[in-house]
Short mmCIF file of C-alpha atoms and ligand atoms in Angstrom, two decimals:
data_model
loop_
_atom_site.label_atom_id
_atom_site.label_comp_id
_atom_site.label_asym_id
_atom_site.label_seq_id
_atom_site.Cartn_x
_atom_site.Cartn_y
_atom_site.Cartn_z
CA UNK X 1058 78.94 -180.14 43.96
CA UNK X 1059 78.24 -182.26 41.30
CA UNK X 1060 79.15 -185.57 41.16
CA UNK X 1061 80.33 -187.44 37.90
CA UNK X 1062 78.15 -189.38 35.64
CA UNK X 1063 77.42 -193.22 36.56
CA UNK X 1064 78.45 -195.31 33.30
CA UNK X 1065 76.68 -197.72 35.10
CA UNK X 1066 73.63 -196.23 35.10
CA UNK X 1067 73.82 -195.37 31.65
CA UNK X 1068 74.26 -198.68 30.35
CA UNK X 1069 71.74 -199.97 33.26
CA UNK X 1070 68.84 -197.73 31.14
CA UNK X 1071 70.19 -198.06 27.53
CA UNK X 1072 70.40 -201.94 28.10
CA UNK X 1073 66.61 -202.19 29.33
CA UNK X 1074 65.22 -199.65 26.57
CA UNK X 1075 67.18 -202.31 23.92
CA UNK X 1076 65.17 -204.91 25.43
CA UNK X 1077 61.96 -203.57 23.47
CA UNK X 1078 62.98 -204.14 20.21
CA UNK X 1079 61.06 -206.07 17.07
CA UNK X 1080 64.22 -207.03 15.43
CA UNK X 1081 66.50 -208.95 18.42
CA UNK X 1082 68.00 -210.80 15.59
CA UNK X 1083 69.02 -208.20 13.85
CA UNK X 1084 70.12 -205.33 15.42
CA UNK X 1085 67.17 -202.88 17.51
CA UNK X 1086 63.71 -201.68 15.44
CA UNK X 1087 61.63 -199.84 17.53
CA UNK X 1088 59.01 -197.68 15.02
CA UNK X 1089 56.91 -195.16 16.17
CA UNK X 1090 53.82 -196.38 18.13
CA UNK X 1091 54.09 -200.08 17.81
CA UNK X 1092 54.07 -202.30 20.45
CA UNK X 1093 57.87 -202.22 21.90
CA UNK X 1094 58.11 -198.24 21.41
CA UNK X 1095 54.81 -198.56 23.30
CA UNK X 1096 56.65 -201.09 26.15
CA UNK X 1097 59.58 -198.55 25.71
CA UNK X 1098 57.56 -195.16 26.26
CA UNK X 1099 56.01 -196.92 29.27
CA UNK X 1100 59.82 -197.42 30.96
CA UNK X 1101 60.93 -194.45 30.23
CA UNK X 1102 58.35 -192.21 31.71
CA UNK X 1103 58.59 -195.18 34.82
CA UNK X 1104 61.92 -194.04 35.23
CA UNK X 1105 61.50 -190.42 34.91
CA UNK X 1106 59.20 -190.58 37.69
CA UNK X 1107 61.19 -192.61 40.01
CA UNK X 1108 63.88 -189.66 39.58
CA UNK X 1109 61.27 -187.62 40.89
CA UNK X 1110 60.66 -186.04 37.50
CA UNK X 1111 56.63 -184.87 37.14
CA UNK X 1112 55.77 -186.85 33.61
CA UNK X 1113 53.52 -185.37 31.14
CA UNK X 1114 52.65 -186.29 27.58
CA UNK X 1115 51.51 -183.74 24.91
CA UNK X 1116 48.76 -184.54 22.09
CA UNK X 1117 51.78 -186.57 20.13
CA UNK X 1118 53.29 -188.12 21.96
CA UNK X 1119 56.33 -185.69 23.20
CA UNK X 1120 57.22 -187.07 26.61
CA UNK X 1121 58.22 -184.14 29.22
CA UNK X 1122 60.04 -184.89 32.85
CA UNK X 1123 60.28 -182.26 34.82
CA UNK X 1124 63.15 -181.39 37.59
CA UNK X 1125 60.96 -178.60 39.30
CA UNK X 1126 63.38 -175.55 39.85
CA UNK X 1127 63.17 -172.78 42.79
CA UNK X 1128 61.37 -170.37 40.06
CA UNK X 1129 59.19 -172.49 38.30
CA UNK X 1130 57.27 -169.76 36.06
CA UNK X 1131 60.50 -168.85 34.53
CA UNK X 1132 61.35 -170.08 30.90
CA UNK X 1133 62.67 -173.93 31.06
CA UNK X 1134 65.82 -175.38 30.39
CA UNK X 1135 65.42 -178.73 27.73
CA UNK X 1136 67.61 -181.37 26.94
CA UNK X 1137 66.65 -184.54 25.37
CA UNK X 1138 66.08 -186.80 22.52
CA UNK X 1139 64.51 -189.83 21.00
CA UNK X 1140 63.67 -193.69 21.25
CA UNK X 1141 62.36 -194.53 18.20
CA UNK X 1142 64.47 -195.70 15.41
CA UNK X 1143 65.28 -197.01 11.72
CA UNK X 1144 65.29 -200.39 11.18
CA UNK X 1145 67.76 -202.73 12.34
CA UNK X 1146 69.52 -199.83 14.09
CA UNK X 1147 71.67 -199.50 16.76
CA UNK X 1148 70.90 -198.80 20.48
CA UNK X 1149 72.28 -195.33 21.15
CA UNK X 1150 70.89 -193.44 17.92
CA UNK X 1151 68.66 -191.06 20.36
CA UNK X 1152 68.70 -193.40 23.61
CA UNK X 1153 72.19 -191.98 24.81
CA UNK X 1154 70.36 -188.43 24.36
CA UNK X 1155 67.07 -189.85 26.40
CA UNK X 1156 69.14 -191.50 29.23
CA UNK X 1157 71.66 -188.84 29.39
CA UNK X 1158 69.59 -186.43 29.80
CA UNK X 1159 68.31 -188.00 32.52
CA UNK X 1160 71.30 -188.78 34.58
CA UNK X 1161 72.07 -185.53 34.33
CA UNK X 1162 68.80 -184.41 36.11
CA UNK X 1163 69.69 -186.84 38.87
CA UNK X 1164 73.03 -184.78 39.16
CA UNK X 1165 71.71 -181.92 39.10
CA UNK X 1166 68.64 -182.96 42.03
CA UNK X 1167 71.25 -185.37 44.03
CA UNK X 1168 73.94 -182.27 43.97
CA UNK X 1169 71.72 -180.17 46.27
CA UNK X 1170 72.78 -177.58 43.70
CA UNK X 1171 70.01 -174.35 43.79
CA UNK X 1172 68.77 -173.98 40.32
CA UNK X 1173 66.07 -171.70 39.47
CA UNK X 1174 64.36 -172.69 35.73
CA UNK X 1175 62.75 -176.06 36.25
CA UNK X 1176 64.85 -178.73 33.83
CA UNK X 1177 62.95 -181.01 31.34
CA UNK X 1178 64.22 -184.06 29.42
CA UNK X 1179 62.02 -184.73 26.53
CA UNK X 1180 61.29 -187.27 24.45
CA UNK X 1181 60.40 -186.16 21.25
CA UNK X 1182 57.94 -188.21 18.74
CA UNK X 1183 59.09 -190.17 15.88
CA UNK X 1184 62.43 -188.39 15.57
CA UNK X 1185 62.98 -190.99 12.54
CA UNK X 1186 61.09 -190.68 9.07
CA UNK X 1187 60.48 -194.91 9.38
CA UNK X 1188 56.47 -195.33 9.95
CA UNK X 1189 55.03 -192.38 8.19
CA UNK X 1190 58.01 -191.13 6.34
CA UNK X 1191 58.48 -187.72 7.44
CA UNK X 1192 61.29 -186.66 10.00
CA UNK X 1193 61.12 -185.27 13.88
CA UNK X 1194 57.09 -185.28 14.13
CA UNK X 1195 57.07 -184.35 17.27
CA UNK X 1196 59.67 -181.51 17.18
CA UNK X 1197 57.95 -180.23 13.90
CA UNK X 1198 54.70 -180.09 15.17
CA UNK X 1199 56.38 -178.32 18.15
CA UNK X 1200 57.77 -175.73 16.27
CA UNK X 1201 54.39 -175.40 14.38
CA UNK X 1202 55.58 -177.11 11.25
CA UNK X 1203 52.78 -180.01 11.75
CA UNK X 1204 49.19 -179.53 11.65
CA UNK X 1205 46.30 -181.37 12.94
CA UNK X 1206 45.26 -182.13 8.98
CA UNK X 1207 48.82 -183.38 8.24
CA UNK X 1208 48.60 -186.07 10.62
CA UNK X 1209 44.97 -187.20 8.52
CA UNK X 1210 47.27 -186.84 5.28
CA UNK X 1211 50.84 -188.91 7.13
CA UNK X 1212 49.99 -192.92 6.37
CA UNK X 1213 52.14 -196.01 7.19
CA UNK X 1214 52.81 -198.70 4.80
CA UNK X 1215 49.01 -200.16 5.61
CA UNK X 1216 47.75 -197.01 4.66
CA UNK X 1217 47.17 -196.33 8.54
CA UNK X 1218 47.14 -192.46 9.25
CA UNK X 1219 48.84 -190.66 12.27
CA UNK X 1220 45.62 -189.03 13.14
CA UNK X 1221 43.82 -192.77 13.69
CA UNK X 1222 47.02 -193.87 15.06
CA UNK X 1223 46.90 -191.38 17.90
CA UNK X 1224 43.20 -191.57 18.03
CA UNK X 1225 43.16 -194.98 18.56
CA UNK X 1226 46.13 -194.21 21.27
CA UNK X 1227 43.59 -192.24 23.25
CA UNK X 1228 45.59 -189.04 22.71
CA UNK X 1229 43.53 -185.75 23.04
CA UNK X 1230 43.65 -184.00 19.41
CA UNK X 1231 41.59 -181.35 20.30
CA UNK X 1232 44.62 -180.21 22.57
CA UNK X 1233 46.73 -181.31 19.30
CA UNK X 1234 47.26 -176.66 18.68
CA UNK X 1235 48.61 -176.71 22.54
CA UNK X 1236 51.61 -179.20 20.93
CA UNK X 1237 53.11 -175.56 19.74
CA UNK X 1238 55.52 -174.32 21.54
CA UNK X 1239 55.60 -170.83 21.73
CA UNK X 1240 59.27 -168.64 21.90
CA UNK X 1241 60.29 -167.37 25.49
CA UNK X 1242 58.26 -171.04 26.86
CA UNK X 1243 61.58 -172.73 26.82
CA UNK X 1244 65.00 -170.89 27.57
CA UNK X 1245 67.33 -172.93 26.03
CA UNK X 1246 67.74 -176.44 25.16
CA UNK X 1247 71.11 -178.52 25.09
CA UNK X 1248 71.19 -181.96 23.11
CA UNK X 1249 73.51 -184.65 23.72
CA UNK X 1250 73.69 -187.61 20.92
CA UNK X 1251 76.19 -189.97 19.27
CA UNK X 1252 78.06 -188.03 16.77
CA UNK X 1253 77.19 -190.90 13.91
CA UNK X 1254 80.12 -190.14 11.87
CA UNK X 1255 84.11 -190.99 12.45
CA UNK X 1256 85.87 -187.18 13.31
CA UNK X 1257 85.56 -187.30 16.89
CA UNK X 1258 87.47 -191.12 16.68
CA UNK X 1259 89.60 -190.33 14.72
CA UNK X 1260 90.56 -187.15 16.47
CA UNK X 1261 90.84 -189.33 19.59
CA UNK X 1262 88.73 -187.14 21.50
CA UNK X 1263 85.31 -187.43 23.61
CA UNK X 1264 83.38 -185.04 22.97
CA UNK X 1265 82.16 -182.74 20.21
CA UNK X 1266 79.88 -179.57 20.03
CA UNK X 1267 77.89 -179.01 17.43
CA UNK X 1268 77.85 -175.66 15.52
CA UNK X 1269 75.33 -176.44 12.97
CA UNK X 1270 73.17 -179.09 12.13
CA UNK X 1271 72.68 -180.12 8.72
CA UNK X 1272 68.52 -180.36 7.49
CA UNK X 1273 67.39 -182.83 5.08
CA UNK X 1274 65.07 -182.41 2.14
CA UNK X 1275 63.94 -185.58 1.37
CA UNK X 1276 61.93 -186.58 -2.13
CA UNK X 1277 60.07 -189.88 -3.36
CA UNK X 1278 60.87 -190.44 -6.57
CA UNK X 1279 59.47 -192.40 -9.33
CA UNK X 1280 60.82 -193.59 -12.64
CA UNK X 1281 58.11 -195.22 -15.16
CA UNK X 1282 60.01 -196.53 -18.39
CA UNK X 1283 58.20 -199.71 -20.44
CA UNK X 1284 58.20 -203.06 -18.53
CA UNK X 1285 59.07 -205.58 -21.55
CA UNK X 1286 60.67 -208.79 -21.92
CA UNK X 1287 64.03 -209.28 -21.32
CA UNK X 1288 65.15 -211.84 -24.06
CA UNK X 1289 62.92 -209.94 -26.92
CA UNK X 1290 63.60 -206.51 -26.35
CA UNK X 1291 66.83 -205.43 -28.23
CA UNK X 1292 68.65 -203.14 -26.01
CA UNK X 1293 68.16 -200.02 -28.40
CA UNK X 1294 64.41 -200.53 -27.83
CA UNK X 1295 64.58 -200.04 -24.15
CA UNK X 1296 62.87 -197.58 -22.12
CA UNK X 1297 64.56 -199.47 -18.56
CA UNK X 1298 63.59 -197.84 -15.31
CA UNK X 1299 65.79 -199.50 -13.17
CA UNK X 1300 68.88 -197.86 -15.48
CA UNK X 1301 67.55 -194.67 -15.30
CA UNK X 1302 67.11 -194.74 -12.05
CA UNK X 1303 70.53 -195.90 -11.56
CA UNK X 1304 72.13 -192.98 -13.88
CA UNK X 1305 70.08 -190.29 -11.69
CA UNK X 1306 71.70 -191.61 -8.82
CA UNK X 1307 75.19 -191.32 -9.94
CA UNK X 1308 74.31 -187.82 -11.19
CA UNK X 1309 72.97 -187.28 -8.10
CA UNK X 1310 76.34 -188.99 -6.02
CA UNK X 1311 78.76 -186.53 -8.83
CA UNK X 1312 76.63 -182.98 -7.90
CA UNK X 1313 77.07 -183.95 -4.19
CA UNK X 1314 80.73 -184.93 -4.10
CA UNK X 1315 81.30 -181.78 -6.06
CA UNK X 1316 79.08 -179.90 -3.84
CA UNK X 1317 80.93 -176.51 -2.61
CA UNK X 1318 79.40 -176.38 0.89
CA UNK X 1319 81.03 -176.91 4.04
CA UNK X 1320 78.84 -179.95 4.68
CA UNK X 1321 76.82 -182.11 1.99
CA UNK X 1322 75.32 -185.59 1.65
CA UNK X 1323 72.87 -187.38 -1.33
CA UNK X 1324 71.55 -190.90 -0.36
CA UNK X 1325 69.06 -193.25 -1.94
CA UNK X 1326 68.14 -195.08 0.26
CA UNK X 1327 65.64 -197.13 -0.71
CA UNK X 1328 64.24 -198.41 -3.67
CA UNK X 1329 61.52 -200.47 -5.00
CA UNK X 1330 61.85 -202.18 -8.76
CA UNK X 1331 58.36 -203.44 -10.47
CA UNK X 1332 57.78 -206.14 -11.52
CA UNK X 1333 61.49 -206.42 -10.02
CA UNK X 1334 61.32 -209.98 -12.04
CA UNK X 1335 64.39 -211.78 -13.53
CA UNK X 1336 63.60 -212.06 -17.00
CA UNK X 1337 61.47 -208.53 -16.93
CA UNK X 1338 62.96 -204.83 -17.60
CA UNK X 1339 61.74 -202.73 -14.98
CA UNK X 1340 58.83 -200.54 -16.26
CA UNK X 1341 58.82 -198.28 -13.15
CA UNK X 1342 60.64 -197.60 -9.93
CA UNK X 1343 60.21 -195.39 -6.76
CA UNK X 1344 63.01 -194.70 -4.82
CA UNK X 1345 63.92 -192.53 -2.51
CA UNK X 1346 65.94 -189.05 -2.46
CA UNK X 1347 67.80 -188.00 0.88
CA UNK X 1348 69.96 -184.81 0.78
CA UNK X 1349 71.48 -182.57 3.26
CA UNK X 1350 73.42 -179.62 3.44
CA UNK X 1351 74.50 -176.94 6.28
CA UNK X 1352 73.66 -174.41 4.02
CA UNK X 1353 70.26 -174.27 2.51
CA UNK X 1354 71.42 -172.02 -0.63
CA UNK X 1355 74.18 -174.28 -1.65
CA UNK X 1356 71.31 -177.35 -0.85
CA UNK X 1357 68.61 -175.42 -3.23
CA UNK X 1358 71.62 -175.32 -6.05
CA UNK X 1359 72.24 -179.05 -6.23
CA UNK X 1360 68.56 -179.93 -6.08
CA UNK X 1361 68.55 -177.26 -9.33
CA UNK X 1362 70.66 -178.73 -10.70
CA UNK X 1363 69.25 -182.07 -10.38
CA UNK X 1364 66.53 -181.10 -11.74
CA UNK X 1365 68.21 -179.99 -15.39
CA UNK X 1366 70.33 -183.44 -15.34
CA UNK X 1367 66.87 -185.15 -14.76
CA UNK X 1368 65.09 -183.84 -17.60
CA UNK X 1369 68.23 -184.77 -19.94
CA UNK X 1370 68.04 -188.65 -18.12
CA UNK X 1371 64.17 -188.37 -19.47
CA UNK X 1372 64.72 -187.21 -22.76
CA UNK X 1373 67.74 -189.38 -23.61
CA UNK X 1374 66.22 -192.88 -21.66
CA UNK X 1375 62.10 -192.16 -22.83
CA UNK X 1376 61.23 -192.32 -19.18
CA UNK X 1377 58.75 -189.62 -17.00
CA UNK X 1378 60.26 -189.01 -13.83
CA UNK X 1379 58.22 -187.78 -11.10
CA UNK X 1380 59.62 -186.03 -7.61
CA UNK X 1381 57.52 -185.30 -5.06
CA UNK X 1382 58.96 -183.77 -2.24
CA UNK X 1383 58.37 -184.76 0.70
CA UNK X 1384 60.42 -182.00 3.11
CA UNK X 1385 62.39 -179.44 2.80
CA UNK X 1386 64.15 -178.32 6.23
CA UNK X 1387 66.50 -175.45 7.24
CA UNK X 1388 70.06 -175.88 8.90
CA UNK X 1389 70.07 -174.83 11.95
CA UNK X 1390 72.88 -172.68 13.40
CA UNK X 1391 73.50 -173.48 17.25
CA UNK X 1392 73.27 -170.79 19.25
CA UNK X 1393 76.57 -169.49 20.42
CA UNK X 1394 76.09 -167.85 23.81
CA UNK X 1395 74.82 -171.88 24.71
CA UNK X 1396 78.19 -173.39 22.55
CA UNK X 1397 80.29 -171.34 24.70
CA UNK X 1398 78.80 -172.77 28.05
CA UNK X 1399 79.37 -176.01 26.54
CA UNK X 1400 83.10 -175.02 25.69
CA UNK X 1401 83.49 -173.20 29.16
CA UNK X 1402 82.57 -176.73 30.61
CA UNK X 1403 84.93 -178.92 28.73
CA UNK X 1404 87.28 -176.32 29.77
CA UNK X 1405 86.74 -176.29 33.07
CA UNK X 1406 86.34 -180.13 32.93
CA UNK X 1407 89.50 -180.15 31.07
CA UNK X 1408 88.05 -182.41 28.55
CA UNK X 1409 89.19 -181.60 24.98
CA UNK X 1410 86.28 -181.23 22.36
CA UNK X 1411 86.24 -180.07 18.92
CA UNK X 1412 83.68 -178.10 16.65
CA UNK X 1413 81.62 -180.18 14.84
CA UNK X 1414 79.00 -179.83 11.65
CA UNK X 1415 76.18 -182.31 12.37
CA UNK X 1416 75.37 -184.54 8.84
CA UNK X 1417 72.69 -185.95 10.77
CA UNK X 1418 69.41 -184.19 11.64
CA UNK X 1419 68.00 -184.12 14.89
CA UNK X 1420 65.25 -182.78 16.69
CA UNK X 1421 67.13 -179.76 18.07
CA UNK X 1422 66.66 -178.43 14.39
CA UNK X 1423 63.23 -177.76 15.07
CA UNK X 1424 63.56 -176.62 18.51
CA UNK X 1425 65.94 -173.96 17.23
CA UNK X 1426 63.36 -172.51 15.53
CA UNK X 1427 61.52 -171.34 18.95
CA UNK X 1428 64.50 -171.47 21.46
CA UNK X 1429 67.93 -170.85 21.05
CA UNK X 1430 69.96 -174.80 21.15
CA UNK X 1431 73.21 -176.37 21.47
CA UNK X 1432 74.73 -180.30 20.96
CA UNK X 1433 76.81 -182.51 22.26
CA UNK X 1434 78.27 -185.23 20.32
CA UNK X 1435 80.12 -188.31 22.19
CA UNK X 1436 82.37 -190.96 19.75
CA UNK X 1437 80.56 -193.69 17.23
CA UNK X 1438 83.16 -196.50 16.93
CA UNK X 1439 84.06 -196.29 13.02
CA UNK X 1440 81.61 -193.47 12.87
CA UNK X 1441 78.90 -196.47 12.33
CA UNK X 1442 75.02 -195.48 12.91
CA UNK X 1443 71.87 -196.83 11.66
CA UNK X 1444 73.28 -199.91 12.02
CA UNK X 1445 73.30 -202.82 14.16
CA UNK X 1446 77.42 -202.21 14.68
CA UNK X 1447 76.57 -199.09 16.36
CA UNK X 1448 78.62 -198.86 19.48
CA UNK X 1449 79.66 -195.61 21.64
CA UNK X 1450 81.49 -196.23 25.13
CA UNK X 1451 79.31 -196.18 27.78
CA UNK X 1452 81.76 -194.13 29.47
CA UNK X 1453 82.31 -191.25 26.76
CA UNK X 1454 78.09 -191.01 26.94
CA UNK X 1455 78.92 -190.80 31.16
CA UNK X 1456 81.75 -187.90 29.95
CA UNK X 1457 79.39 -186.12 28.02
CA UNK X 1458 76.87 -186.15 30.52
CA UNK X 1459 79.06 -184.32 33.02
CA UNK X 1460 78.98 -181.63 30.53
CA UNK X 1461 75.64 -182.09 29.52
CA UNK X 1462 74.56 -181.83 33.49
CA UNK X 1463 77.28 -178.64 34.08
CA UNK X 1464 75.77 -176.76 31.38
CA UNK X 1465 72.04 -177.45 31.50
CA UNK X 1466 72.89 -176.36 35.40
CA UNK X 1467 74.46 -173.03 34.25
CA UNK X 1468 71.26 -172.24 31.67
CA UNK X 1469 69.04 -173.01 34.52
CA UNK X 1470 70.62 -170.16 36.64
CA UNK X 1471 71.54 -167.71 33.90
CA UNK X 1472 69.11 -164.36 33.78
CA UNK X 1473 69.40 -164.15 30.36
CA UNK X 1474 71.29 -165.50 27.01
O1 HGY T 1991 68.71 -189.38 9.46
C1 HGY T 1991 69.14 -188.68 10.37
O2 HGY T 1991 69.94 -187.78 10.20
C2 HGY T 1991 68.68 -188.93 11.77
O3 HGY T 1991 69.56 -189.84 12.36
N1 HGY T 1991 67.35 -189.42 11.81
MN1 MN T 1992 68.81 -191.61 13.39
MN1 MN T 1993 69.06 -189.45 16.24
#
């Protein structure tokens, strides 16, 4: 039988993982491949393999322990998440996925339980956009969506590349095609993670499944106006890129808010004024365009329309605005034989749950696209993530767990979905 999740545990492992962190001060940084995700990596797989996991790495990174069922050649069961993170984050934002994924393995091997697929928890590469400023490399290039010449084209802020990155790393990138992962490899994969938003809280419940997860398309965007003097220029002779910018984004805010799809978010999130001097009008700024949607139609209609209010921000301001895009993902509908294992459990568990739209992405968005996947969402306090005041209960993460470890044990003996 299978015994309930240790909270203890939990916290034991999401406690040590915080301790690698470039940002103490200020909440937990941990970005892809530097030194504490490194340190961090290191524990993890130390862990796995004192659960009696076999540890593997693929050609970027992904991080695979393995429970080793009674039929090993069959199709796996996933779960799993990520470690790496924004900056000045919080400490479950992919953690609780890592760690819970891993207690439940140590259910499922402690219960004596038979299970036939072999059980993986993953940790998937650079779930977060932060280094090289594209989301869920590891996941993409998974699902084929990442070459070996898009890692020579990715660069951090120091114009380093991925490929040198994982050269330098000592990772194999002649085995970088075997990263694919082809459909039927992997029979299902369940994802636990903190909701990041306030429903579940303010519902007063513990746990959440996910029916779709929204996709982002993110652009860079830059605004080039005339960089003049701010005492001589008379305001009808401005061409200011900083107020362009600023009327885009409120265009942008107004088309989102009035958005007709089930689930829709615009950020900017970032943004760089130059000369970005007191006494200067900006002559150009790049910022930074995040928008998501569960739909991908009603998604492509705001960015349309965008587009037209752009042009009309040009014309009227005497600015060039230039997008690039830098993704352009695809919601991914959960699959529903897998949500109603997870409901079955909660059931069964009697633990009350509601149906949830994920606003976040996560890597399960690419792993839909080559097996069929499911989430669980457990409570953010105030629905705060990315943020140093992220908090969930170490004991809703335990709860979800339980069904986490349930369900993942129910895939593992199921013939077929
Ligand atoms: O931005 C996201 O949705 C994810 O948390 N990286
Ligand atoms: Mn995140
Ligand atoms: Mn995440």
């Amino acid at each position: 039988m299978l015994k309930k999740a240790n909270a203890a545990n939990i916290q034991n492992w999401l406690d040590k993982i915080n301790t690698y962190n470039s940002t103490p001060d200020f909440g937990t940084t941990r970005v892809l491949f530097t030194e504490c995700e490194i340190e961090a990596r290191e524990y993890v797989k130390s862990e796995m393999k004192k659960l009696g996991l076999i540890v593997r790495e693929d050609s970027i990174g992904n991080i695979f322990g393995t429970l080793v069922g009674s039929q090993p050649n069959l199709p796996l069961v996933w779960t799993g998440s990520h470690i790496d993170t924004v900056l000045n984050a919080g400490m479950f934002d992919g953690m609780a996925g890592v760690v819970g994924g891993m207690e439940a393995l140590r259910l499922i091997k402690e219960s004596g339980i038979k299970f036939n697929r072999s059980i993986e928890v993953v940790v998937y590469t650079s779930e977060e956009p932060t280094r090289f400023g594209l989301c869920c490399l590891g996941s993409r290039a998974m699902a084929g969506h990442l070459t070996l010449e898009d890692t020579k084209k990715l660069k951090d802020e120091n114009e380093k590349t991925l490929e040198s990155v994982l050269t330098d790393l000592g990772y194999d990138l002649d085995k970088f095609k075997d990263i694919q992962v082809k459909k039927g490899q992997v029979f299902g994969a369940i994802e636990l993670h903190i909701e990041q938003n306030n429903k579940l809280e303010k519902k007063g419940l513990p746990v959440g499944i996910v029916k779709t997860i929204c996709a982002p398309t993110n652009y860079s965007v830059e605004v080039i106006g005339c960089q003049s003097h701010a005492g001589g220029t008379s305001m009808e002779d401005r061409r200011d890129a900083y107020t362009a910018s600023c009327e885009i984004a409120l265009i942008l805010e107004k088309l989102a808010l009035k958005c007709n799809s089930e689930y829709n978010t615009a950020t900017v999130g970032r943004v760089e004024v130059i000369p970005n001097a007191v006494n200067v009008i900006p002559g150009k700024v790049k910022f930074s365009i995040d928008i998501r949607d569960c739909e991908f139609e009603t998604k492509t209609e705001l960015i349309e329309e965008l587009i037209k209010e752009i042009k009309k921000v040009e014309e009227k301001r005497g600015v060039e605005v230039n997008l690039i895009k830098e993704n352009n993902d695809v919601p991914m509908k959960c699959d529903q034989t897998i949500v109603d294992i997870l409901r079955e459990s909660c059931e069964e568990k009697k633990i009350p749950y509601d149906m949830m739209i994920s606003g976040a992405y996560h890597d399960s968005m690419f792993v839909g696209e080559f097996t069929p996947v499911a989430m669980i969402f457990v409570p953010s306090k105030n629905g705060i993530s990315h943020s140093p005041d992220e908090w969930t209960d170490y004991e809703d993460i335990a709860l979800g767990v339980d069904v986490l470890a349930k369900s993942l044990l129910e895939l593992s003996n199921k013939e077929k979905l």
